Coordinates of C-alpha atoms and ligand atoms in Angstrom, one line a residue:
X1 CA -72.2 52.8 8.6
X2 CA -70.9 51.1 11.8
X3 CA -67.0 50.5 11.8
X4 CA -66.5 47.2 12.6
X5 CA -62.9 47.0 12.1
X6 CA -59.7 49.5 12.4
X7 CA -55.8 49.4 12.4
X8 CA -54.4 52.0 14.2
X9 CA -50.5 52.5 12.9
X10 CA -50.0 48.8 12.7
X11 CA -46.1 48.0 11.8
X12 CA -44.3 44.7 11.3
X13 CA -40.8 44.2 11.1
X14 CA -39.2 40.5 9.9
X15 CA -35.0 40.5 9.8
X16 CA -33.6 42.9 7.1
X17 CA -37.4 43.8 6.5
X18 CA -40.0 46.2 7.0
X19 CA -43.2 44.9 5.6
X20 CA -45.2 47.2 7.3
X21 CA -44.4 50.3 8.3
X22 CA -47.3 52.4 9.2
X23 CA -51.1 51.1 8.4
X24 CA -54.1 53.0 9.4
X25 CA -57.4 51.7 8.0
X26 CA -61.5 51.4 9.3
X27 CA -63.9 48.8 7.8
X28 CA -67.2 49.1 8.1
X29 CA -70.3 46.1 8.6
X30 CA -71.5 45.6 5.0
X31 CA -68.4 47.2 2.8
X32 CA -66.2 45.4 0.8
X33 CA -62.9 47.4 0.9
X34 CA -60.4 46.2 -1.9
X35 CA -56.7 46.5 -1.0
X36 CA -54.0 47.5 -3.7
X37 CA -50.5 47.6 -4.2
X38 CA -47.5 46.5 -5.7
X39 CA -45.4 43.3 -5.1
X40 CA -44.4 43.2 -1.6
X41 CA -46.2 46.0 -0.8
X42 CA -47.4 44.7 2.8
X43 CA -51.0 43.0 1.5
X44 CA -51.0 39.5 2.8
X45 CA -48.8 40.6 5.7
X46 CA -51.6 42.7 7.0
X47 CA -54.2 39.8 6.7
X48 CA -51.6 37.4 8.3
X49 CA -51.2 39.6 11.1
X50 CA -55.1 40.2 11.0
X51 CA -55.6 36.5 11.4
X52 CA -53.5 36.2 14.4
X53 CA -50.9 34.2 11.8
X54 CA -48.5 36.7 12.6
X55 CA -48.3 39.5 15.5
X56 CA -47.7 42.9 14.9
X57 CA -44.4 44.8 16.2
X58 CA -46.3 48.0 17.1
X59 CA -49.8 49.0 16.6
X60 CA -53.4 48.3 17.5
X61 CA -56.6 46.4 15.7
X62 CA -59.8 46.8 17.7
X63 CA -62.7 44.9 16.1
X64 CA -66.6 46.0 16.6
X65 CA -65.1 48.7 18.9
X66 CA -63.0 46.5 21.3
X67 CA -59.1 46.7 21.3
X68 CA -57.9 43.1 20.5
X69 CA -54.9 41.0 20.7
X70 CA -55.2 38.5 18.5
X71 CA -52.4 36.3 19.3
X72 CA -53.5 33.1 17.3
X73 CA -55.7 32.2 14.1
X74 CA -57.8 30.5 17.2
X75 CA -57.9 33.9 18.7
X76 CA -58.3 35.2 15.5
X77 CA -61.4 33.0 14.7
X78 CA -63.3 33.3 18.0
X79 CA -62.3 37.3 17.2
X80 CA -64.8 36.6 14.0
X81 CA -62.0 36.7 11.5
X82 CA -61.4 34.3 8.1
X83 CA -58.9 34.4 5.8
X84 CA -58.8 33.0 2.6
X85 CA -54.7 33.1 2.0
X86 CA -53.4 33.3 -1.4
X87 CA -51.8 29.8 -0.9
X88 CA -54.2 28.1 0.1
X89 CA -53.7 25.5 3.6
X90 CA -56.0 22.7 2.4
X91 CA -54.8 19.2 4.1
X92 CA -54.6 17.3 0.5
X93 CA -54.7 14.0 1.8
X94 CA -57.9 14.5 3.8
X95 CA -61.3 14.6 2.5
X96 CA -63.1 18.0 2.0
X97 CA -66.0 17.1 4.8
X98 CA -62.5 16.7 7.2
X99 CA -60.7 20.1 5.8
X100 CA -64.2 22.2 6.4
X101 CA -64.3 20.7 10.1
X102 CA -60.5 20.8 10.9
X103 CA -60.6 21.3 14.5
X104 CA -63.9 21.3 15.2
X105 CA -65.2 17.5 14.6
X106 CA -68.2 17.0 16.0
X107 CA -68.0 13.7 18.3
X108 CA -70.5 11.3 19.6
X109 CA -70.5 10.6 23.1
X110 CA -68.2 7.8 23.4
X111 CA -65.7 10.1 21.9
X112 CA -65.6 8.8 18.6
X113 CA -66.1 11.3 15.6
X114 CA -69.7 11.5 14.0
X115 CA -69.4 10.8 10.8
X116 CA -72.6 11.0 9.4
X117 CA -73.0 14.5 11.0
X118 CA -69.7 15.5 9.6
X119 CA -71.0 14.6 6.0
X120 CA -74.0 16.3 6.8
X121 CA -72.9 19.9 8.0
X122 CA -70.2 19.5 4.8
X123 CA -72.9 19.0 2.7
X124 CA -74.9 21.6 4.0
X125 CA -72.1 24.3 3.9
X126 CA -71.3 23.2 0.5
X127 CA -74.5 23.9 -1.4
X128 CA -74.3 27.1 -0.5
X129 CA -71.4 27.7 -2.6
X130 CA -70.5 24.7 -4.8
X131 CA -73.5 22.3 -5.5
X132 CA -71.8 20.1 -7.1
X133 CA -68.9 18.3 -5.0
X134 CA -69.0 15.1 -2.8
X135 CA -67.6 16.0 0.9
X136 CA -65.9 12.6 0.7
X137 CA -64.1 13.7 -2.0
X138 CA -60.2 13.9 -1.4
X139 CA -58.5 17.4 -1.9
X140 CA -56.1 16.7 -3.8
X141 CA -58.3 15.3 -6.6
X142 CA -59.7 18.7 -6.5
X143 CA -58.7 21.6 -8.9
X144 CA -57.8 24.4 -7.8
X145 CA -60.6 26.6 -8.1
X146 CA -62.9 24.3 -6.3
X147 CA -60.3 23.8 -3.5
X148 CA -60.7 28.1 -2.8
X149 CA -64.6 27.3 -3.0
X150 CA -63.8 25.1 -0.5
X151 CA -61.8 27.3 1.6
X152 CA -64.4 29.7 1.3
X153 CA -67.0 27.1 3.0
X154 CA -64.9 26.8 5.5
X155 CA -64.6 30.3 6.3
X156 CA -68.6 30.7 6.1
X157 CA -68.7 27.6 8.4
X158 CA -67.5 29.5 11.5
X159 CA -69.6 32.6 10.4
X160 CA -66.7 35.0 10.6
X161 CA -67.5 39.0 10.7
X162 CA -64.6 39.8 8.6
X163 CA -63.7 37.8 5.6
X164 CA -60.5 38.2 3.8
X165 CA -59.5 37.5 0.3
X166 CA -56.2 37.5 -0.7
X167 CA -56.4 37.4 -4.2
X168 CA -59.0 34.8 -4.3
X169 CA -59.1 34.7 -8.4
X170 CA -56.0 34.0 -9.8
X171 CA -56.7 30.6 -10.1
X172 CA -60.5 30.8 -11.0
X173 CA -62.1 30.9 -14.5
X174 CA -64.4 33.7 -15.1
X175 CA -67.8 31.5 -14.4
X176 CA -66.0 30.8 -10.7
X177 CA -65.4 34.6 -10.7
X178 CA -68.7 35.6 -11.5
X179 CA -69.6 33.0 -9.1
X180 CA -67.4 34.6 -6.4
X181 CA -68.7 37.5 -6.6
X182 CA -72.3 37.0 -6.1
X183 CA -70.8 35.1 -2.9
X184 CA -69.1 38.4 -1.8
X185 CA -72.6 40.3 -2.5
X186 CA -74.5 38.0 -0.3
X187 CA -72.2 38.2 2.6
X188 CA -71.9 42.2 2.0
X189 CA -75.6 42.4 2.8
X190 CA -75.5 40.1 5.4
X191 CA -73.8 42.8 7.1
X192 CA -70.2 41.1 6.9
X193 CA -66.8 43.5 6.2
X194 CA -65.0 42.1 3.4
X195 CA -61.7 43.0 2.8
X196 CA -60.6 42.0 -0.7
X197 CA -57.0 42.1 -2.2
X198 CA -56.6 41.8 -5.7
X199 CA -54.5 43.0 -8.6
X200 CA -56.9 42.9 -11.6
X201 CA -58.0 46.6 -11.6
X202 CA -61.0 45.4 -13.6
X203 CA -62.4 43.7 -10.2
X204 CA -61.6 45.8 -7.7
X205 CA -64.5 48.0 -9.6
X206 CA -66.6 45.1 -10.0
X207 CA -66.9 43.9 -6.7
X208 CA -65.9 46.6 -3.9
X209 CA -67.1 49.8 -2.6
X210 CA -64.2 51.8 -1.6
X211 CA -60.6 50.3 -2.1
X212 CA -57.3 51.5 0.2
X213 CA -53.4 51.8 -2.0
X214 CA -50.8 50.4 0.0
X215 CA -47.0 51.0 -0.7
X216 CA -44.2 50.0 1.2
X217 CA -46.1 48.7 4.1
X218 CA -48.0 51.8 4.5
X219 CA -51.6 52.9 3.5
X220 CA -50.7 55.7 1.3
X221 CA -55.1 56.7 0.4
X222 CA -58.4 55.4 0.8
X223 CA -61.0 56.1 -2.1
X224 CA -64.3 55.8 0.1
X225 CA -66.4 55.5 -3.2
X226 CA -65.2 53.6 -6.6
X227 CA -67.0 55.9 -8.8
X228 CA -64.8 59.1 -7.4
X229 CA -61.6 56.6 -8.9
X230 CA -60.2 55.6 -12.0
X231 CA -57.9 52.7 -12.7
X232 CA -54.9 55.3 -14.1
X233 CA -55.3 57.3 -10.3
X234 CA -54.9 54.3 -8.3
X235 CA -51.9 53.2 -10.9
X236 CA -50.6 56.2 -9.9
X237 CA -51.3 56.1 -6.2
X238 CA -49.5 52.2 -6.3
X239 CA -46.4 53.0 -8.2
X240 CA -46.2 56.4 -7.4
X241 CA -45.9 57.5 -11.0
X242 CA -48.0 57.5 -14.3
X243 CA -47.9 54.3 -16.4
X244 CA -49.8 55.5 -19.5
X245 CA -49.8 52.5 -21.6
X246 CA -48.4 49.4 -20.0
X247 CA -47.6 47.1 -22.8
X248 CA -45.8 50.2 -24.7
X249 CA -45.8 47.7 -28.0
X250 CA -43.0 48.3 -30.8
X251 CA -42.8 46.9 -33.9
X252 CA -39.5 44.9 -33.8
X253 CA -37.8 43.3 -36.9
X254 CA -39.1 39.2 -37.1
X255 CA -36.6 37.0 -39.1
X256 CA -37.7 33.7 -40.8
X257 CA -39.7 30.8 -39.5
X258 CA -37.8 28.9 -36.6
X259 CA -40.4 26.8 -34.9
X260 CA -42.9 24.5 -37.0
X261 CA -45.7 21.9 -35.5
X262 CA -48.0 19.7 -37.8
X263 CA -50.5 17.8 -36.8
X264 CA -50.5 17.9 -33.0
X265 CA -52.3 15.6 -30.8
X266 CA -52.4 14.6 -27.6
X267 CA -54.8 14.6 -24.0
X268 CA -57.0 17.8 -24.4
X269 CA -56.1 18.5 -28.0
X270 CA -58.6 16.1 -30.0
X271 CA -58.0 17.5 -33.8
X272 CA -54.6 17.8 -35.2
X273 CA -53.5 21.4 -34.5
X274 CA -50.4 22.6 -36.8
X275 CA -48.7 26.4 -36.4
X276 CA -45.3 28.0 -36.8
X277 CA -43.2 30.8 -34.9
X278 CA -41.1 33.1 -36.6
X279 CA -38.0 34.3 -34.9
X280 CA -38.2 37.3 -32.9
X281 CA -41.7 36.8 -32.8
X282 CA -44.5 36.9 -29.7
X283 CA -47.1 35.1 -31.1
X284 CA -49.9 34.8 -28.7
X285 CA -52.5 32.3 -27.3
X286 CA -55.7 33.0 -26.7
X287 CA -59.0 31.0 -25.8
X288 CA -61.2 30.6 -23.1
X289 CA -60.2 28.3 -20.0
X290 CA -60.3 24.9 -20.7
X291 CA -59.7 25.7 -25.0
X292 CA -56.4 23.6 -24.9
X293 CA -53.9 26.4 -24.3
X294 CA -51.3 24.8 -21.5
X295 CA -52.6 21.5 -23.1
X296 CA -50.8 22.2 -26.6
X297 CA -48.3 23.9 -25.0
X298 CA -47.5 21.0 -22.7
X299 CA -47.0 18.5 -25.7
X300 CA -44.8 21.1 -27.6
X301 CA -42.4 20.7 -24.6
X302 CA -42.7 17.0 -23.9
X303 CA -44.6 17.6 -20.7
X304 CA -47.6 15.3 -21.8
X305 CA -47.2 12.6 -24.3
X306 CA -48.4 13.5 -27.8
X307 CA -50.6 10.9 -29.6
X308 CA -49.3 12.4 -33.3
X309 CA -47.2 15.5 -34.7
X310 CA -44.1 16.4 -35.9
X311 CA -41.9 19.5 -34.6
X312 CA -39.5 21.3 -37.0
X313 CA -36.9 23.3 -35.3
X314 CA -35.1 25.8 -37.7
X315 CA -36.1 23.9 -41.0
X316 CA -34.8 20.1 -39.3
X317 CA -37.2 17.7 -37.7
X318 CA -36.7 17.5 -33.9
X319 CA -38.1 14.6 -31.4
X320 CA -39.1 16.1 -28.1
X321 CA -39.9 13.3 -26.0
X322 CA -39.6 14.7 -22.4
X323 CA -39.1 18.2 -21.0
X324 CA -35.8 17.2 -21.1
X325 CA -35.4 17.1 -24.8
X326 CA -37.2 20.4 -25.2
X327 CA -34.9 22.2 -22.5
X328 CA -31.6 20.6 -24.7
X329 CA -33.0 21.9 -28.0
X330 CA -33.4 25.4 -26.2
X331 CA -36.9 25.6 -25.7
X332 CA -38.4 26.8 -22.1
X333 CA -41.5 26.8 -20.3
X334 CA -43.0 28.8 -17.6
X335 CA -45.5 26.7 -16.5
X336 CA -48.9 28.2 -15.3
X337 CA -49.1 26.6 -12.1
X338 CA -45.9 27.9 -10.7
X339 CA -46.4 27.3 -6.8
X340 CA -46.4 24.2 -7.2
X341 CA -44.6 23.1 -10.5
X342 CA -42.0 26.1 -9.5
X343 CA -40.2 27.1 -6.1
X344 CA -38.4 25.3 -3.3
X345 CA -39.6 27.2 -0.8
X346 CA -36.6 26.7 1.8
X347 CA -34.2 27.7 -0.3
X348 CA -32.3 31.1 -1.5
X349 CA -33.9 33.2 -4.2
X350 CA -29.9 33.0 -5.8
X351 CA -30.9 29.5 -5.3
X352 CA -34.0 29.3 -7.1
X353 CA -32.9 31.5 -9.9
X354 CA -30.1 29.1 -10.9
X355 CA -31.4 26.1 -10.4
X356 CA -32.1 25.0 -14.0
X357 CA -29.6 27.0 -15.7
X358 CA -26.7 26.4 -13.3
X359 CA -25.5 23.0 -14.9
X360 CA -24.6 24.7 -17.8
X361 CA -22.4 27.0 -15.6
X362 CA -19.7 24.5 -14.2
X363 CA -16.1 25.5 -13.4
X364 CA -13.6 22.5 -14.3
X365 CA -15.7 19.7 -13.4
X366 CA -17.6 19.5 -11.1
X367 CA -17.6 22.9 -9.5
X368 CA -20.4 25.5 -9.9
X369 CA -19.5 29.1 -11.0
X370 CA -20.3 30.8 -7.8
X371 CA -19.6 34.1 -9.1
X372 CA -22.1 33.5 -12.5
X373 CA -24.8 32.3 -10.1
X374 CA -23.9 35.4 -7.8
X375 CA -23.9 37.7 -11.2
X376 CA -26.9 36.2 -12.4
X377 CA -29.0 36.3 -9.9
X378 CA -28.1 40.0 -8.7
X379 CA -29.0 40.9 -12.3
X380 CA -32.4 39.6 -12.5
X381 CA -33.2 40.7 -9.0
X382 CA -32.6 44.4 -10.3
X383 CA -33.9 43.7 -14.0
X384 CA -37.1 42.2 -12.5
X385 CA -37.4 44.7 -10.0
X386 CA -37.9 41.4 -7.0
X387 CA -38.6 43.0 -3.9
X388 CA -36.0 40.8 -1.2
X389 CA -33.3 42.4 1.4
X390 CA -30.6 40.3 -0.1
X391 CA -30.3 37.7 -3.2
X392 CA -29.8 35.1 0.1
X393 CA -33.3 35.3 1.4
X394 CA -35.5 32.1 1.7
X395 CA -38.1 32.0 -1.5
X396 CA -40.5 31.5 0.7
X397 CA -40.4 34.8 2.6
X398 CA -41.0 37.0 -0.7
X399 CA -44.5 38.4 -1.4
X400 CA -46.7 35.9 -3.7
X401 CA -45.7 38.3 -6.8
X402 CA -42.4 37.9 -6.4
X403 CA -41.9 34.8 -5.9
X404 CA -43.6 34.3 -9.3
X405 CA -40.7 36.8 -10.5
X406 CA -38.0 34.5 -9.6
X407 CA -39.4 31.3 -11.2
X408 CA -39.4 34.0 -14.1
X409 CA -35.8 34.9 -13.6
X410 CA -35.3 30.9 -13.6
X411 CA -36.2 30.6 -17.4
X412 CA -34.8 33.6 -18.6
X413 CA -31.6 32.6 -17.0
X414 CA -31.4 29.5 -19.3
X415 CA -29.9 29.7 -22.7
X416 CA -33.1 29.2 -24.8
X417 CA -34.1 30.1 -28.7
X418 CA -38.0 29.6 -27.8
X419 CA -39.7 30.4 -24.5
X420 CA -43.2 29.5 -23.8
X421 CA -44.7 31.3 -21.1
X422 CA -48.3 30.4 -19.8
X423 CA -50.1 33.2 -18.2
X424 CA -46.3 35.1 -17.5
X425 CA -48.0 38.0 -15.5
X426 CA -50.6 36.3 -13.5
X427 CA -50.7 37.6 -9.6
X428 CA -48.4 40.6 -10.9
X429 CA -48.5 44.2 -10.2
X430 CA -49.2 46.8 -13.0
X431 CA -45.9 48.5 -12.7
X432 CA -43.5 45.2 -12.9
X433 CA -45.9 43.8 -15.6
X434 CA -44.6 46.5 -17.7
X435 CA -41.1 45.1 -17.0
X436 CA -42.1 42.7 -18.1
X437 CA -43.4 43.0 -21.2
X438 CA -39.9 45.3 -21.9
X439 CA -38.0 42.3 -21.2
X440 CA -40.0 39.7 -23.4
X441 CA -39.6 42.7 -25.9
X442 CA -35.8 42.9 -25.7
X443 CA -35.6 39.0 -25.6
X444 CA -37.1 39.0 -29.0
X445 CA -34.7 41.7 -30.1
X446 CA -31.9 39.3 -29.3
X447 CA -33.4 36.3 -31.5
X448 CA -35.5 34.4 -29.5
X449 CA -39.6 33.7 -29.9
X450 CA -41.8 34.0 -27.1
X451 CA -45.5 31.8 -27.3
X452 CA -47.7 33.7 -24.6
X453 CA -50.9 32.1 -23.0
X454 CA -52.8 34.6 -21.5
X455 CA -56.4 34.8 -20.4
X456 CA -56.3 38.0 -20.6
X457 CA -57.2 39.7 -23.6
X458 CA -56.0 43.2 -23.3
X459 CA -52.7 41.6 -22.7
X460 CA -52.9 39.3 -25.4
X461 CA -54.1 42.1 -27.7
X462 CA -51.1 44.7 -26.0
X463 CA -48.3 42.5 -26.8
X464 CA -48.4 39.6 -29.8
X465 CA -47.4 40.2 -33.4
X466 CA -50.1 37.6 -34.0
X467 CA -52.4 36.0 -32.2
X468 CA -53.2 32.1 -32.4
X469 CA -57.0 32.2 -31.3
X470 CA -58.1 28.7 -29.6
X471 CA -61.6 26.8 -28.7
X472 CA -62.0 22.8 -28.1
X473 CA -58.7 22.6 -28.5
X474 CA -58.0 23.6 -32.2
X475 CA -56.7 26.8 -33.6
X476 CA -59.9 28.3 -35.0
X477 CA -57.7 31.2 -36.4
X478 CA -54.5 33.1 -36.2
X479 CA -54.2 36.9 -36.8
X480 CA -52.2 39.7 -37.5
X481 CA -51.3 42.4 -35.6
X482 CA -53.4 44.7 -37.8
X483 CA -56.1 42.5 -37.6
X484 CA -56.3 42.4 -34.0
X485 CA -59.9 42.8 -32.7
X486 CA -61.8 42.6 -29.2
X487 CA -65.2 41.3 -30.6
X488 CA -63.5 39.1 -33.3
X489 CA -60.9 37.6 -30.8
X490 CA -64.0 36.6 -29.2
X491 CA -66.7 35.7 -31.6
X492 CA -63.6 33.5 -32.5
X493 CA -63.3 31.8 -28.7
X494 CA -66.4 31.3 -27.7
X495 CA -68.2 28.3 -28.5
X496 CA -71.1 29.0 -30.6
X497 CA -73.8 28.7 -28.5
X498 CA -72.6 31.6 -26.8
X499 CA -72.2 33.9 -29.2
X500 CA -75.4 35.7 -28.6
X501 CA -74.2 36.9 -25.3
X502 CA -71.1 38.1 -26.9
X503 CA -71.7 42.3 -26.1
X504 CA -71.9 41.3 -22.5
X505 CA -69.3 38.6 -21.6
X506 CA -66.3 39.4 -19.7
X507 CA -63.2 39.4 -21.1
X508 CA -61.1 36.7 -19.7
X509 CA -64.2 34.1 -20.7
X510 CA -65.4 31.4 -19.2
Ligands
LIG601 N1 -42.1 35.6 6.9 C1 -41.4 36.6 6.4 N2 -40.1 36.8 6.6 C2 -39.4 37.8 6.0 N3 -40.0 38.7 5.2 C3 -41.3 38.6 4.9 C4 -42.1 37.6 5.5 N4 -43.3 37.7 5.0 C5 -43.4 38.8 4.2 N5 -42.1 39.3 4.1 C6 -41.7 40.5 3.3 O1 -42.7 41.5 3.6 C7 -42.9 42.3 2.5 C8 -44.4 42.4 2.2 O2 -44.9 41.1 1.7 P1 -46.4 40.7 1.4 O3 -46.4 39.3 1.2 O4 -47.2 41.3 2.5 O5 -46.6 41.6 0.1 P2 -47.9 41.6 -0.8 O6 -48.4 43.1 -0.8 O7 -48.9 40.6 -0.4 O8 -47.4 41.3 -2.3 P3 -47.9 40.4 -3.5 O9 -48.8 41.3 -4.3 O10 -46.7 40.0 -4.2 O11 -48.6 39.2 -2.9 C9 -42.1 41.7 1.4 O12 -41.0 42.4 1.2 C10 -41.9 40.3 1.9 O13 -40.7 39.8 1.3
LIG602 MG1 -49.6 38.8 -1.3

């Protein structure tokens, strides 16, 4: 196969940080190469500095046999490169036929941009990928999952040589996914080098041909074919030690009923849904996407307006109104979405830890407890395992993964009896997700109940004492740890005119 792309001992340094120390990797025309690694590992920072986003402190990249120095993302575009970032750099305001043509309008002669040919050459880029979606359409009135469709266009649009994906499916349900990947296929046997970061293990076997472990900025082995690898070697390549079983479950004493709904209803929950919590309990939530997980979840906490339902909080009937009335009864949520519900990016991680739990930690008056905040945020930082030179760090210079960690740290830092948590592990490495789970584990020990969303069903299946299993927004069933069940779980979440296809489906549904 012809190389199309290498690093030769590429190294990056920001203050107080080496992300990369010491990366040597060759692509070939027609591979797709997954990347792997841990939190903060070096992944995006090699595709930033591949885009010409960020320039390397030492090092070479030659692309189809030519040293370059790729000293833009122009540069980096004429060099044939796209990347499709992990955050994604969508204009909101603007229409999607403006975001796929950023910077390359075409004009008539007087100057003026063509519209018509805008719409056009949007159009025609976009039924390639996403049928369905008007290029007059304004981003932000996009979800998520069509707005990465749409940075994909974009990247097809100025027919790169490399393509890039920087975890391109934490925000996509498993029909996008599937969708995806047939894209990734097509472009593979066009002849294109795909490089493809991800941290569902599941994935990286679907889609790629050979996959390269990074850890601590540096390439630590490439596995040239997926079949001479197993998920528990390249575990052990990332962390640089066996994980056997990563949710490690225990069965933990659970006390007597804390948390009752009855009759819940509200936007996305149509039928009254009624359930109760237990102390000490992680009851679990699983469905497909779109069954009414966050939706129920949001009018437990106040965050959407319930039409009907009643909340009993340790035997007494509560009114949760607002998020605000959830947070003072001692109920916490970790929202799904946490980007952009979550961090302030220009501020310290101490910062962001506290910010929610820090007005319940005032000297006197008026005065914050410097030395709790200090205390508390050193503490999660280690329990955590957050990957940052010092607790003062901007947010917005930690890795993806652990920036999610620190809106984490946020809600354990409050004083709460009942923690919701909506896909807690999303965009997560193997190794802190089994901190993870230890943590909710020893919360529970101390008293408190933890309702999981997850779309994923090993972890639903690895950690909940019961499991609360959803479709069209109802319950349809909750069951016992002993009852727990792959096919069952499913036969139970899919809508019945699937169930046919039930022995092929993937796991995290559609
Ligand atoms: N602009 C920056 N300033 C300072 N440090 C940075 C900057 N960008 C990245 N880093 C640091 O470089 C290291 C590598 O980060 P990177 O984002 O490449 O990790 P990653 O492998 O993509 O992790 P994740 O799986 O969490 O997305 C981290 O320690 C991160 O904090
Ligand atoms: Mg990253």
């Amino acid at each position: 196969m012809e190389q199309v792309l290498e690093f030769a001992s590429v190294c990056k340094s920001f203050p107080g940080v080496q992300a990369l120390s010491d990366i040597s990797m060759q692509v070939c025309r027609g591979e797709v190469r997954g990347l792997i690694g841990e939190n903060g590992a070096g992944k995006s920072t090699l595709l930033k500095v591949l885009s010409g986003a960020y320039q390397p402190t030492s090092g070479r990249i030659t692309i189809a046999g030519k040293e370059r120095e790729i000293l833009s993302t122009r540069d980096g575009l004429e060099a044939g490169i796209a990347v499709i970032y992990q955050e994604l750099y969508l204009v909101p305001e603007m229409t999607v036929a403006e975001n796929l043509l950023l910077g390359h309008m075409p004009t008539r002669r007087s100057g003026l941009i063509d519209v018509q040919k805008m719409y056009d050459t949007a159009k025609a880029q976009l039924t390639y990928i996403l049928e369905d979606i008007d290029p007059n359409t304004k981003i932000k009135e996009l979800p998520i999952a069509q707005r990465q469709m749409i940075e994909i266009a974009k990247a097809l649009l100025h027919n790169a040589s490399i393509i890039a994906f920087d975890e391109p499916t934490s925000s996509l349900s498993d029909k996008e996914t599937q969708r995806l990947f047939k894209i990734i296929a097509a472009l593979r046997d066009e002849g294109k080098a795909i490089i493809y970061v991800s941290h569902r293990m599941e994935e990286l076997f679907e889609v790629c041909d050979s996959v390269t472990v990074f850890r601590d900025g540096k390439t630590i082995e490439t596995f040239r074919e997926m079949a001479a690898v197993t998920p528990d070697m390249l575990v052990q390549r990332m962390v640089g030690r066996d994980i056997k079983d990563i949710y490690h479950y225990y069965a933990r004493p659970i006390g007597e009923e804390v948390l009752k709904l009855e009759g819940f209803t509200g936007p996305g929950v149509p039928t009254p849904v009624s359930f109760s919590a237990k102390r000490g309990e992680i009851l679990g939530f699983f469905g497909l996407v779109g069954a009414g997980r966050t939706e129920l979840m949001k009018l437990l906490f106040g965050a959407e307006k319930k039409h009907t339902g009643r909340i009993h909080l340790n035997g007494k009937e509560v009114v949760i109104n607002a998020p605000m009335d959830a947070i003072e009864l001692g109920i916490a949520f970790l929202p799904e979405d946490r980007k952009n519900e979550g961090i302030i990016p220009i501020r310290s991680v101490e910062e962001n830890i506290n910010l929610s739990a820090r007005r319940k930690h005032v000297k006197g008056k008026f005065f914050l407890d410097v030395r709790w905040e200090a205390q508390n945020a050193l503490e999660f930082i280690k329990k955590l395992s957050i990957k940052t030179p010092s607790k003062d760090q901007l947010i917005m210079n930690l890795s993806g993964g652990n920036q999610q960690k620190v809106i984490l740290a946020r809600w354990l830092s409050e004083k709460t009896s009942i923690i919701v948590m909506d896909e807690p592990t999303r965009g997560i490495d193997v190794g802190t997700k089994n901190e993870i789970y230890s943590l909710m584990y020893k919360l529970t020990e101390e008293g408190k109940t933890i309702l999981c969303v997850s779309s994923e069903l090993p972890e639903i299946m690895g950690i909940s004492d019961r499991v609360a299993v959803m479709r069209d927004g109802c319950i349809v069933d909750i069951l016992q740890r002993d009852q727990l069940d792959k096919e069952r779980i499913l036969t139970l979440a899919l809508p019945d005119r699937h169930k046919s296809t039930i022995h092929n489906s993937n796991e995290r549904g559609e």
